[in-house]
Coordinates of C-alpha atoms and ligand atoms in Angstrom, one line a residue:
M1390 CA -16.4 25.4 -22.0
A1391 CA -16.9 25.4 -18.3
Y1392 CA -16.8 22.1 -16.3
D1393 CA -18.4 21.3 -13.0
V1394 CA -15.3 19.4 -11.9
V1395 CA -11.7 19.3 -13.2
V1396 CA -9.6 16.6 -11.4
I1397 CA -5.8 17.0 -11.6
G1398 CA -4.1 13.6 -11.6
T1399 CA -5.7 10.2 -12.5
G1400 CA -4.3 7.9 -9.9
P1401 CA -6.8 5.8 -7.9
G1402 CA -8.0 9.0 -6.1
G1403 CA -8.4 11.1 -9.2
Y1404 CA -9.8 8.6 -11.7
V1405 CA -12.3 7.2 -9.1
C1406 CA -13.4 10.8 -8.3
A1407 CA -13.9 11.6 -11.9
I1408 CA -16.0 8.5 -12.6
K1409 CA -18.2 9.1 -9.5
A1410 CA -18.6 12.8 -10.5
A1411 CA -19.6 11.8 -14.0
Q1412 CA -22.0 9.2 -12.6
L1413 CA -23.6 11.9 -10.5
G1414 CA -24.3 14.0 -13.6
L1415 CA -21.4 16.5 -13.3
K1416 CA -19.6 17.6 -16.4
T1417 CA -16.1 16.3 -15.7
A1418 CA -12.6 16.5 -17.0
V1419 CA -9.3 15.0 -15.8
V1420 CA -5.8 16.4 -16.4
E1421 CA -3.0 13.8 -16.5
K1422 CA 0.7 14.4 -17.4
L1423 CA 1.6 10.7 -18.0
P1424 CA 0.5 8.9 -21.2
T1425 CA -1.5 6.4 -19.1
H1426 CA -4.0 6.7 -16.3
G1427 CA -3.8 4.9 -12.9
G1428 CA -1.0 7.0 -11.3
T1429 CA 1.5 5.4 -9.0
C1430 CA -0.7 2.5 -8.1
V1431 CA -1.4 1.1 -11.5
N1432 CA 1.8 2.1 -13.3
V1433 CA 4.6 1.6 -10.8
G1434 CA 2.9 0.6 -7.5
C1435 CA 0.2 -1.7 -6.3
I1436 CA -0.5 -3.5 -9.6
P1437 CA 3.0 -4.3 -10.9
S1438 CA 4.3 -5.1 -7.4
K1439 CA 1.4 -7.6 -6.9
A1440 CA 2.1 -9.2 -10.3
L1441 CA 5.7 -9.8 -9.3
L1442 CA 4.7 -10.9 -5.7
H1443 CA 2.2 -13.4 -7.1
A1444 CA 4.7 -14.8 -9.6
S1445 CA 7.6 -15.0 -7.2
E1446 CA 5.3 -16.6 -4.6
M1447 CA 4.4 -19.3 -7.1
F1448 CA 8.1 -19.8 -7.8
M1449 CA 8.7 -20.3 -4.1
E1450 CA 5.7 -22.7 -3.7
A1451 CA 6.9 -24.7 -6.7
Q1452 CA 10.3 -25.1 -5.0
H1453 CA 9.2 -25.7 -1.4
S1454 CA 5.6 -27.0 -1.3
F1455 CA 5.0 -29.0 -4.5
Q1456 CA 7.0 -32.0 -3.4
A1457 CA 5.1 -32.3 -0.1
L1458 CA 1.8 -32.1 -2.0
G1459 CA 2.9 -35.0 -4.3
I1460 CA 3.7 -32.9 -7.4
E1461 CA 7.0 -33.7 -9.1
V1462 CA 8.1 -31.0 -11.5
G1463 CA 11.8 -31.1 -11.3
T1464 CA 13.7 -28.0 -10.2
P1465 CA 11.7 -24.9 -11.2
K1466 CA 13.7 -22.5 -13.4
L1467 CA 13.2 -18.8 -13.4
N1468 CA 12.3 -17.0 -16.6
L1469 CA 12.6 -13.4 -15.4
K1470 CA 11.9 -11.9 -18.8
Q1471 CA 8.5 -13.7 -18.9
M1472 CA 7.8 -12.7 -15.3
L1473 CA 8.4 -9.1 -16.2
A1474 CA 6.3 -9.5 -19.3
H1475 CA 3.4 -10.8 -17.2
K1476 CA 3.8 -7.7 -15.0
A1477 CA 3.9 -5.3 -18.0
Q1478 CA 0.8 -7.0 -19.5
T1479 CA -1.1 -6.7 -16.2
V1480 CA -0.3 -3.0 -16.0
E1481 CA -1.4 -2.5 -19.6
Q1482 CA -4.7 -4.4 -19.1
N1483 CA -5.4 -2.0 -16.2
T1484 CA -4.5 1.2 -18.0
K1485 CA -6.5 0.2 -21.0
G1486 CA -9.4 -0.5 -18.7
L1487 CA -9.1 3.0 -17.4
D1488 CA -9.1 4.5 -20.9
F1489 CA -12.3 2.6 -21.5
L1490 CA -13.9 3.9 -18.3
M1491 CA -13.0 7.5 -19.1
K1492 CA -14.8 7.1 -22.5
K1493 CA -17.7 5.2 -21.1
N1494 CA -18.4 7.9 -18.5
K1495 CA -17.8 10.7 -21.0
I1496 CA -15.0 12.3 -19.1
D1497 CA -12.8 14.7 -21.1
V1498 CA -9.1 13.8 -20.8
L1499 CA -6.8 16.8 -21.0
R1500 CA -3.2 15.6 -21.5
G1501 CA -0.5 17.7 -19.9
T1502 CA 0.6 19.1 -16.6
G1503 CA -2.2 20.8 -14.7
S1504 CA -1.7 23.8 -12.5
V1505 CA -4.2 25.8 -10.5
V1506 CA -4.4 29.4 -11.8
A1507 CA -7.0 30.4 -9.2
A1508 CA -10.3 29.0 -8.0
G1509 CA -12.3 28.1 -11.1
K1510 CA -9.3 28.1 -13.5
V1511 CA -6.9 25.3 -14.4
A1512 CA -4.0 25.6 -16.9
V1513 CA -2.9 22.5 -18.8
T1514 CA 0.6 22.6 -20.3
A1515 CA 0.9 19.9 -23.0
A1516 CA 4.2 18.1 -23.7
D1517 CA 4.8 20.5 -26.7
G1518 CA 4.5 23.5 -24.3
K1519 CA 1.1 24.6 -25.5
V1520 CA -1.0 25.9 -22.7
Q1521 CA -4.8 25.5 -22.5
Q1522 CA -6.9 27.2 -19.8
V1523 CA -10.1 25.6 -18.7
D1524 CA -12.9 27.0 -16.5
T1525 CA -14.5 24.9 -13.9
K1526 CA -16.7 25.3 -10.9
N1527 CA -14.6 22.9 -8.8
I1528 CA -11.0 21.7 -8.8
V1529 CA -9.9 18.4 -7.2
I1530 CA -6.1 18.1 -6.6
A1531 CA -5.2 14.4 -6.8
T1532 CA -1.5 14.6 -7.7
G1533 CA -0.4 11.8 -5.4
S1534 CA 3.1 11.3 -4.1
D1535 CA 6.7 10.6 -5.2
V1536 CA 9.7 8.8 -3.8
A1537 CA 11.0 10.7 -0.7
G1538 CA 14.6 9.6 -0.6
I1539 CA 16.4 9.9 2.7
P1540 CA 16.3 13.3 4.4
G1541 CA 19.8 14.7 4.6
V1542 CA 21.4 11.9 2.6
K1543 CA 22.3 12.4 -1.1
V1544 CA 20.8 9.4 -3.0
E1545 CA 21.4 9.3 -6.7
F1546 CA 18.8 6.9 -8.1
D1547 CA 20.1 5.4 -11.4
E1548 CA 17.3 2.7 -11.2
K1549 CA 19.9 0.0 -12.1
V1550 CA 22.0 -0.2 -9.0
I1551 CA 20.6 2.5 -6.7
L1552 CA 16.9 1.8 -6.9
S1553 CA 13.6 3.4 -5.9
S1554 CA 10.5 1.2 -5.9
T1555 CA 10.2 1.9 -9.6
G1556 CA 13.6 0.5 -10.5
A1557 CA 13.1 -2.5 -8.2
L1558 CA 10.1 -3.5 -10.3
D1559 CA 12.2 -3.8 -13.4
L1560 CA 15.5 -5.4 -12.8
E1561 CA 16.8 -7.4 -15.7
K1562 CA 18.9 -9.7 -13.5
V1563 CA 18.4 -11.0 -10.0
P1564 CA 21.0 -9.3 -7.8
G1565 CA 23.3 -11.5 -5.8
H1566 CA 22.9 -9.3 -2.7
M1567 CA 20.3 -6.5 -2.4
I1568 CA 20.3 -4.0 0.5
V1569 CA 16.9 -2.6 1.3
V1570 CA 17.0 0.7 3.2
G1571 CA 13.7 0.9 5.1
G1572 CA 11.9 -2.0 6.6
G1573 CA 8.5 -0.7 5.8
V1574 CA 5.9 -1.9 3.3
I1575 CA 7.7 -1.3 0.1
G1576 CA 11.0 -2.6 1.4
L1577 CA 9.5 -5.9 2.6
E1578 CA 7.3 -6.5 -0.4
L1579 CA 9.9 -5.8 -3.0
G1580 CA 12.6 -7.3 -0.9
S1581 CA 10.4 -10.5 -0.8
V1582 CA 10.2 -10.5 -4.6
W1583 CA 13.9 -10.6 -5.1
A1584 CA 14.6 -12.8 -2.1
R1585 CA 12.2 -15.4 -3.5
L1586 CA 14.0 -15.2 -6.9
G1587 CA 17.3 -15.9 -5.3
A1588 CA 18.8 -12.6 -3.9
K1589 CA 20.3 -12.4 -0.4
V1590 CA 18.4 -9.4 1.1
T1591 CA 19.7 -7.3 3.9
V1592 CA 17.2 -4.8 5.4
V1593 CA 18.6 -1.7 7.2
E1594 CA 15.9 -0.1 9.3
Y1595 CA 16.0 3.0 11.5
L1596 CA 13.5 1.7 14.1
D1597 CA 14.1 -1.3 16.2
T1598 CA 11.2 -3.1 14.5
I1599 CA 10.1 -3.8 11.0
L1600 CA 6.7 -2.5 9.8
G1601 CA 6.6 0.3 12.5
G1602 CA 3.1 1.0 13.6
M1603 CA 1.8 -2.5 12.9
D1604 CA 0.8 -4.9 15.7
G1605 CA 4.0 -5.5 17.6
E1606 CA 3.5 -9.3 18.1
I1607 CA 2.9 -9.8 14.3
A1608 CA 6.0 -7.6 13.4
K1609 CA 8.2 -9.7 15.7
Q1610 CA 7.0 -13.1 14.5
F1611 CA 7.0 -11.9 10.9
Q1612 CA 10.6 -10.8 11.2
R1613 CA 11.5 -14.4 12.3
M1614 CA 9.6 -15.8 9.3
L1615 CA 11.5 -13.5 6.9
G1616 CA 14.7 -14.6 8.5
K1617 CA 13.8 -18.1 7.5
Q1618 CA 13.2 -16.8 4.0
G1619 CA 16.8 -15.6 3.9
F1620 CA 16.4 -12.0 5.0
D1621 CA 19.1 -10.3 7.2
F1622 CA 18.1 -7.4 9.4
K1623 CA 20.1 -4.5 10.7
L1624 CA 17.6 -2.7 13.0
G1625 CA 18.0 0.5 15.0
A1626 CA 20.4 1.5 12.2
K1627 CA 20.3 5.0 10.6
V1628 CA 21.5 5.1 7.0
T1629 CA 23.9 8.0 6.5
A1630 CA 25.3 7.3 3.0
V1631 CA 24.4 5.3 -0.1
T1632 CA 27.3 5.3 -2.6
K1633 CA 27.6 3.8 -6.0
G1634 CA 30.8 1.9 -6.5
K1635 CA 32.5 0.4 -9.6
K1636 CA 30.4 -2.7 -9.4
G1637 CA 27.6 -2.3 -7.0
A1638 CA 26.9 0.1 -4.2
S1639 CA 27.5 0.5 -0.5
V1640 CA 25.4 1.6 2.4
T1641 CA 26.7 3.2 5.5
F1642 CA 24.7 3.2 8.7
E1643 CA 25.2 4.0 12.3
P1644 CA 23.4 2.5 15.4
V1645 CA 20.7 4.9 16.4
K1646 CA 21.7 4.3 20.1
G1647 CA 25.3 5.3 19.4
G1648 CA 28.3 3.3 18.3
A1649 CA 30.6 2.8 15.3
A1650 CA 29.3 3.2 11.8
E1651 CA 29.3 0.2 9.5
T1652 CA 29.4 0.0 5.7
I1653 CA 28.1 -3.0 3.7
E1654 CA 28.2 -3.6 0.0
A1655 CA 25.7 -5.1 -2.4
D1656 CA 24.9 -5.5 -6.1
A1657 CA 21.8 -3.3 -5.7
V1658 CA 20.3 -1.0 -3.1
L1659 CA 16.6 -0.3 -2.8
V1660 CA 15.9 2.9 -1.0
A1661 CA 12.3 2.6 0.4
T1662 CA 12.2 5.2 3.1
G1663 CA 8.8 6.7 2.4
R1664 CA 7.0 8.9 -0.1
R1665 CA 6.4 12.6 -0.2
P1666 CA 3.3 14.5 -1.4
Y1667 CA 3.7 15.6 -5.0
T1668 CA 2.7 19.2 -5.6
D1669 CA 5.6 20.3 -8.0
G1670 CA 4.5 22.8 -10.6
L1671 CA 0.9 22.9 -9.3
G1672 CA 1.0 26.6 -8.5
L1673 CA -0.5 26.1 -5.0
K1674 CA 1.4 29.1 -3.6
E1675 CA 0.2 31.5 -6.3
A1676 CA -3.3 30.2 -5.9
G1677 CA -3.1 30.6 -2.1
V1678 CA -3.7 26.9 -1.3
E1679 CA -2.2 26.1 2.0
V1680 CA 0.1 23.1 2.7
D1681 CA 1.2 21.7 6.0
E1682 CA 4.7 21.3 7.5
R1683 CA 5.2 18.1 5.5
G1684 CA 4.1 19.7 2.2
R1685 CA 0.7 18.0 2.2
V1686 CA -2.2 20.0 0.9
K1687 CA -4.3 21.0 4.0
T1688 CA -7.9 19.9 4.0
D1689 CA -10.8 20.1 6.4
G1690 CA -13.1 17.2 7.3
H1691 CA -14.8 17.6 4.0
L1692 CA -11.7 17.4 1.8
R1693 CA -11.9 21.2 1.2
T1694 CA -8.7 23.3 1.0
N1695 CA -8.7 26.8 2.4
V1696 CA -9.7 28.1 -1.1
P1697 CA -13.4 27.7 -1.8
G1698 CA -14.0 25.4 -4.8
I1699 CA -10.6 23.6 -4.5
Y1700 CA -10.5 20.1 -2.9
A1701 CA -7.7 17.6 -2.4
I1702 CA -7.6 13.8 -2.0
G1703 CA -5.3 10.9 -1.8
D1704 CA -1.5 10.7 -1.1
V1705 CA -1.2 14.5 -1.5
I1706 CA -3.1 15.1 1.7
A1707 CA -2.7 13.7 5.2
G1708 CA -3.5 10.1 6.1
P1709 CA -2.2 6.7 5.1
M1710 CA -0.8 6.6 1.6
L1711 CA -3.0 3.8 0.3
A1712 CA -4.8 3.4 -3.0
H1713 CA -8.2 2.5 -1.4
K1714 CA -8.0 5.5 1.0
A1715 CA -7.5 7.7 -2.0
E1716 CA -10.5 6.0 -3.8
E1717 CA -12.8 6.5 -0.8
E1718 CA -11.8 10.2 -0.7
G1719 CA -12.4 10.4 -4.5
V1720 CA -16.0 9.1 -4.1
A1721 CA -16.6 11.3 -1.0
V1722 CA -15.5 14.5 -2.7
A1723 CA -17.5 13.9 -5.9
E1724 CA -20.6 13.4 -3.6
I1725 CA -19.8 16.5 -1.6
I1726 CA -19.5 18.6 -4.9
A1727 CA -22.8 17.1 -6.1
G1728 CA -24.4 18.3 -2.8
Q1729 CA -24.5 14.9 -1.2
A1730 CA -23.1 13.8 2.2
G1731 CA -19.8 12.3 1.1
H1732 CA -17.8 10.9 4.0
V1733 CA -14.8 8.7 4.7
N1734 CA -14.6 6.6 7.9
Y1735 CA -10.9 6.8 8.6
D1736 CA -11.3 4.4 11.6
V1737 CA -12.0 1.5 9.2
I1738 CA -9.3 1.6 6.5
P1739 CA -7.7 -1.9 6.1
G1740 CA -4.0 -2.2 5.5
V1741 CA -2.4 -5.2 3.8
V1742 CA 1.2 -6.1 3.4
Y1743 CA 1.3 -8.6 0.5
T1744 CA 4.2 -10.7 1.7
S1745 CA 4.4 -14.4 2.5
P1746 CA 2.5 -14.8 4.7
E1747 CA 0.3 -11.7 4.2
I1748 CA -0.4 -9.3 7.0
A1749 CA -3.7 -7.5 7.2
S1750 CA -5.1 -5.2 9.8
V1751 CA -8.0 -2.9 10.4
G1752 CA -8.6 -0.6 13.4
K1753 CA -6.5 -0.2 16.5
T1754 CA -3.4 -2.2 17.5
E1755 CA -2.9 -3.4 21.1
E1756 CA -0.1 -0.7 21.4
Q1757 CA -2.6 2.0 20.4
L1758 CA -5.3 0.8 22.8
K1759 CA -2.8 0.7 25.6
A1760 CA -1.5 4.2 24.8
E1761 CA -5.1 5.5 24.7
G1762 CA -6.0 3.8 28.0
I1763 CA -8.8 1.7 26.4
A1764 CA -9.5 -1.5 28.2
Y1765 CA -9.9 -4.4 25.8
N1766 CA -10.1 -8.2 25.5
A1767 CA -7.8 -10.0 23.0
G1768 CA -8.7 -13.2 21.3
K1769 CA -6.2 -15.2 19.3
F1770 CA -6.3 -18.2 17.0
P1771 CA -3.4 -19.8 15.1
F1772 CA -3.7 -21.1 11.6
S1773 CA -1.8 -24.2 12.7
A1774 CA -5.1 -25.3 14.3
N1775 CA -7.2 -24.6 11.1
G1776 CA -8.1 -27.6 8.9
R1777 CA -8.0 -25.7 5.6
A1778 CA -4.6 -24.2 6.5
R1779 CA -3.2 -27.7 7.1
A1780 CA -4.6 -29.0 3.9
S1781 CA -2.9 -26.3 1.9
L1782 CA 0.3 -26.1 3.9
H1783 CA -0.4 -22.6 5.0
T1784 CA -0.2 -23.0 8.7
D1785 CA 2.0 -19.9 9.5
G1786 CA 0.4 -17.0 11.4
F1787 CA -2.6 -16.2 13.5
V1788 CA -5.7 -14.0 13.9
K1789 CA -6.0 -11.5 16.7
V1790 CA -9.3 -9.8 17.5
L1791 CA -9.4 -6.9 19.9
A1792 CA -12.7 -5.9 21.5
D1793 CA -13.7 -3.3 24.0
K1794 CA -13.7 -4.8 27.5
K1795 CA -17.1 -3.2 28.4
T1796 CA -19.1 -3.2 25.2
D1797 CA -17.5 -6.0 23.3
R1798 CA -17.4 -3.7 20.2
V1799 CA -14.6 -4.8 17.9
L1800 CA -11.8 -2.2 17.9
G1801 CA -9.2 -3.9 15.8
V1802 CA -8.4 -7.1 13.9
H1803 CA -4.9 -8.2 12.9
I1804 CA -4.2 -11.2 10.7
M1805 CA -1.0 -12.8 9.6
G1806 CA -1.5 -15.7 7.3
F1807 CA -2.1 -16.9 3.7
G1808 CA -4.9 -14.8 2.2
A1809 CA -5.0 -12.4 5.1
G1810 CA -5.7 -9.5 2.7
E1811 CA -9.0 -11.1 1.6
M1812 CA -10.0 -12.3 5.1
I1813 CA -9.7 -8.8 6.7
H1814 CA -12.8 -7.5 5.0
E1815 CA -15.3 -9.4 7.1
A1816 CA -13.7 -7.5 10.1
A1817 CA -14.0 -4.2 8.2
V1818 CA -17.7 -4.7 7.4
L1819 CA -18.3 -5.8 11.0
M1820 CA -16.5 -2.7 12.3
E1821 CA -18.3 -0.4 9.8
F1822 CA -21.6 -1.6 11.4
G1823 CA -20.2 -1.2 15.0
G1824 CA -20.4 -5.0 15.5
S1825 CA -19.1 -7.0 18.5
S1826 CA -16.8 -9.9 18.7
E1827 CA -19.9 -12.0 19.7
D1828 CA -21.5 -10.9 16.4
L1829 CA -18.5 -12.2 14.5
A1830 CA -18.2 -15.4 16.5
R1831 CA -21.9 -16.3 16.1
T1832 CA -21.8 -15.7 12.4
C1833 CA -21.8 -19.1 10.6
H1834 CA -18.5 -19.5 8.7
A1835 CA -18.2 -22.0 5.9
H1836 CA -16.0 -25.1 6.6
P1837 CA -13.3 -25.6 5.8
T1838 CA -12.0 -22.1 5.3
M1839 CA -9.1 -20.0 6.6
S1840 CA -11.8 -17.5 7.7
E1841 CA -12.9 -19.9 10.4
A1842 CA -9.8 -18.7 12.3
V1843 CA -11.3 -15.2 12.4
K1844 CA -14.5 -16.6 13.9
E1845 CA -12.5 -18.6 16.5
A1846 CA -10.3 -15.6 17.4
A1847 CA -13.5 -13.6 17.9
L1848 CA -14.9 -16.4 20.1
A1849 CA -11.6 -16.4 22.1
T1850 CA -12.2 -12.7 23.2
F1851 CA -15.1 -13.6 25.4
A1852 CA -15.2 -17.4 25.6
K1853 CA -13.1 -20.3 24.5
P1854 CA -12.3 -21.2 20.9
I1855 CA -13.7 -24.6 19.9
H1856 CA -10.7 -26.1 18.0
M1857 CA -8.0 -25.3 20.5
Ligands
FAD2229 P1 -1.1 8.7 -7.5 O1 -1.4 7.3 -7.7 O2 0.3 9.0 -7.2 O3 -1.5 9.5 -8.8 C1 -1.3 10.8 -9.0 C2 -1.4 11.1 -10.5 O4 -1.3 12.5 -10.7 C3 -0.2 10.5 -11.3 O5 -0.8 9.9 -12.5 C4 0.6 11.7 -11.8 O6 1.2 11.6 -13.0 C5 -0.5 12.8 -11.8 N1 0.0 14.2 -11.6 C6 0.8 14.7 -10.7 N2 0.9 16.0 -10.8 C7 0.2 16.3 -11.9 C8 0.0 17.6 -12.6 N3 0.5 18.7 -12.1 N4 -0.8 17.6 -13.7 C9 -1.3 16.4 -14.2 N5 -1.1 15.2 -13.6 C10 -0.4 15.2 -12.5 N6 -1.3 1.2 -2.0 C11 -2.2 0.2 -1.7 O7 -3.3 0.6 -1.2 N7 -2.0 -1.1 -1.9 C12 -0.8 -1.5 -2.4 O8 -0.6 -2.7 -2.6 C13 0.2 -0.5 -2.8 N8 1.3 -0.9 -3.3 C14 2.3 0.0 -3.6 C15 3.5 -0.4 -4.2 C16 4.4 0.5 -4.5 C17 5.7 0.1 -5.1 C18 4.2 1.9 -4.3 C19 5.2 3.0 -4.7 C20 3.0 2.3 -3.8 C21 2.0 1.4 -3.4 N9 0.8 1.8 -2.9 C22 -0.1 0.8 -2.5 C23 0.4 3.2 -2.6 C24 -0.5 3.7 -3.7 O9 0.2 3.5 -5.0 C25 -0.9 5.1 -3.5 O10 -1.4 5.3 -2.2 C26 -1.9 5.6 -4.5 O11 -1.4 5.5 -5.8 C27 -2.3 7.1 -4.3 O12 -3.2 7.5 -5.2 P2 -3.4 9.0 -5.6 O13 -4.5 9.0 -6.6 O14 -3.5 9.9 -4.5 O15 -2.0 9.4 -6.4
NAI2230 P1 7.2 3.3 5.0 O1 6.9 4.5 5.7 O2 6.3 2.1 5.1 O3 8.6 2.7 5.5 C1 9.8 3.4 5.4 C2 10.8 2.9 6.5 O4 12.0 3.5 6.3 C3 10.4 3.2 7.9 O5 10.3 2.0 8.6 C4 11.4 4.1 8.4 O6 11.7 4.0 9.8 C5 12.6 3.7 7.5 N1 13.7 4.8 7.4 C6 13.5 6.1 7.2 N2 14.7 6.7 7.1 C7 15.7 5.8 7.3 C8 17.1 5.8 7.4 N3 17.8 7.0 7.3 N4 17.7 4.7 7.7 C9 17.1 3.5 7.9 N5 15.7 3.4 7.8 C10 15.0 4.6 7.5 O7 7.5 3.7 3.5 P2 7.6 2.9 2.2 O8 7.9 1.4 2.5 O9 8.6 3.6 1.3 O10 6.2 3.0 1.5 C11 5.7 4.3 1.2 C12 4.2 4.2 1.2 O11 3.7 3.4 0.2 C13 3.6 3.7 2.5 O12 3.0 4.8 3.2 C14 2.6 2.7 2.2 O13 1.4 3.0 2.7 C15 2.5 2.7 0.6 N6 2.6 1.3 0.2 C16 1.6 0.5 0.5 C17 1.6 -0.8 0.2 C18 0.5 -1.7 0.6 O14 -0.5 -1.2 1.0 N7 0.7 -3.0 0.5 C19 2.7 -1.4 -0.6 C20 3.8 -0.4 -0.8 C21 3.7 0.9 -0.5

């Protein structure tokens, strides 16, 4: 039977694409090699990490905030087994939900490893080795990404002592000392989980800042806050060896600017130095599909590869490796295949780091605007001056709004604070409509809310905030 669309991989890019394609009346199948849908995000990424981040944050709040709020519960005790069970249950609810959505949308699920034979032909190799070939008018590659490791350094992940993000989601015991190689998003989120549960966490990072590419002022302040939460930082340090010992493991690093190498030991090492596009066994070379110098499938502005009828989306192509970016591309490609004008606005893709406090941003940073020579006004407002933040003991952080000096159009919004990941979306909507900081500042915000700090920061770009 010939399909209109066969999607290879059912992560957030692939499953969303398949659902949208089916909704648009296209005969759709998905190929997935894992027993569950949802890809990295649902199985070993966004969802399980957020379950642990939430639970560990509650544990921290119970220890540090309850007393001040007048709640006496004694010393909170960790039940790690139950915390991991909560995580597993959350993942299961999501994967079951996806099975339901596949059925509801009448999407055929082909179990096995997919490969592109040629335009119009996909081979599916099942676990027992049986190969099935399916014909399809369009192929969407949505095979995502995998742990990159450290280029030039042999890292043998055993997922007990030397961990990738997957192992760090499943430790049976809280390590006494955890070294995190890479002060990026995964390192700081999963490092936070284990720090909150009692581990001493040392982050070894190549750059001289954590969260490279984020707003510099936020990164600096956030590092101080993490320091208060018990993190140690070795910045400007290039890791050259990760070695398993009799008990734990050791990490050797040398200062990027030169100097003597240092080796530190820990009970566990999380290596979080980025992810690589996953195209293993896809047969791209044989099918003539081009990849770039970093192994990402090359696409044009319409998510088309160089081979007509073959598209690619998500982590396997260029752009931020984010679930919602993959989803947007999934929708766009389904629309394009259906003859509609699918489009992704890459200028307005929010990014959230789910730490404590959260960090959320959309659009350009001050560093980017300066580098691009764009004149801007910056407005800032701290949560310490926000009534709701005081009432809930969440006064850390601030909002920064960046608006074009001439036109007042909002170019970027950066928030560090409790619930930043929810607050960022009013900025994203505003920017999607090309709104100005005055539009934001003159929009009535409910009181008392943390979001009032967004309004005040917007006001501060062209006038004075009221409450400061
Ligand atoms: P994936 O989710 O990687 O899915 C690809 C799918 O394709 C997989 O199911 C795989 O089994 C399947 N596949 C691969 N090859 C084949 C083949 N040949 N045949 C059949 N099937 C195949 N992003 C966020 O936006 N927010 C977060 O909070 C967040 N947290 C994260 C936390 C962690 C610990 C990690 C590791 C990642 C996190 N991410 C987060 C990133 C997010 O998971 C990815 O950006 C997202 O999953 C990419 O979606 P995708 O559909 O492109 O690929
Ligand atoms: P990352 O790119 O965010 O961070 C990796 C860090 O490792 C960088 O700061 C880099 O400088 C450092 N590094 C690289 N080599 C090193 C070396 N030899 N020694 C010391 N440091 C070194 O990658 P990360 O954290 O692994 O995340 C991968 C992807 O997953 C990201 O692209 C991110 O978008 C996505 N993700 C998103 C989340 C979210 O949206 N909340 C959560 C988790 C992951």
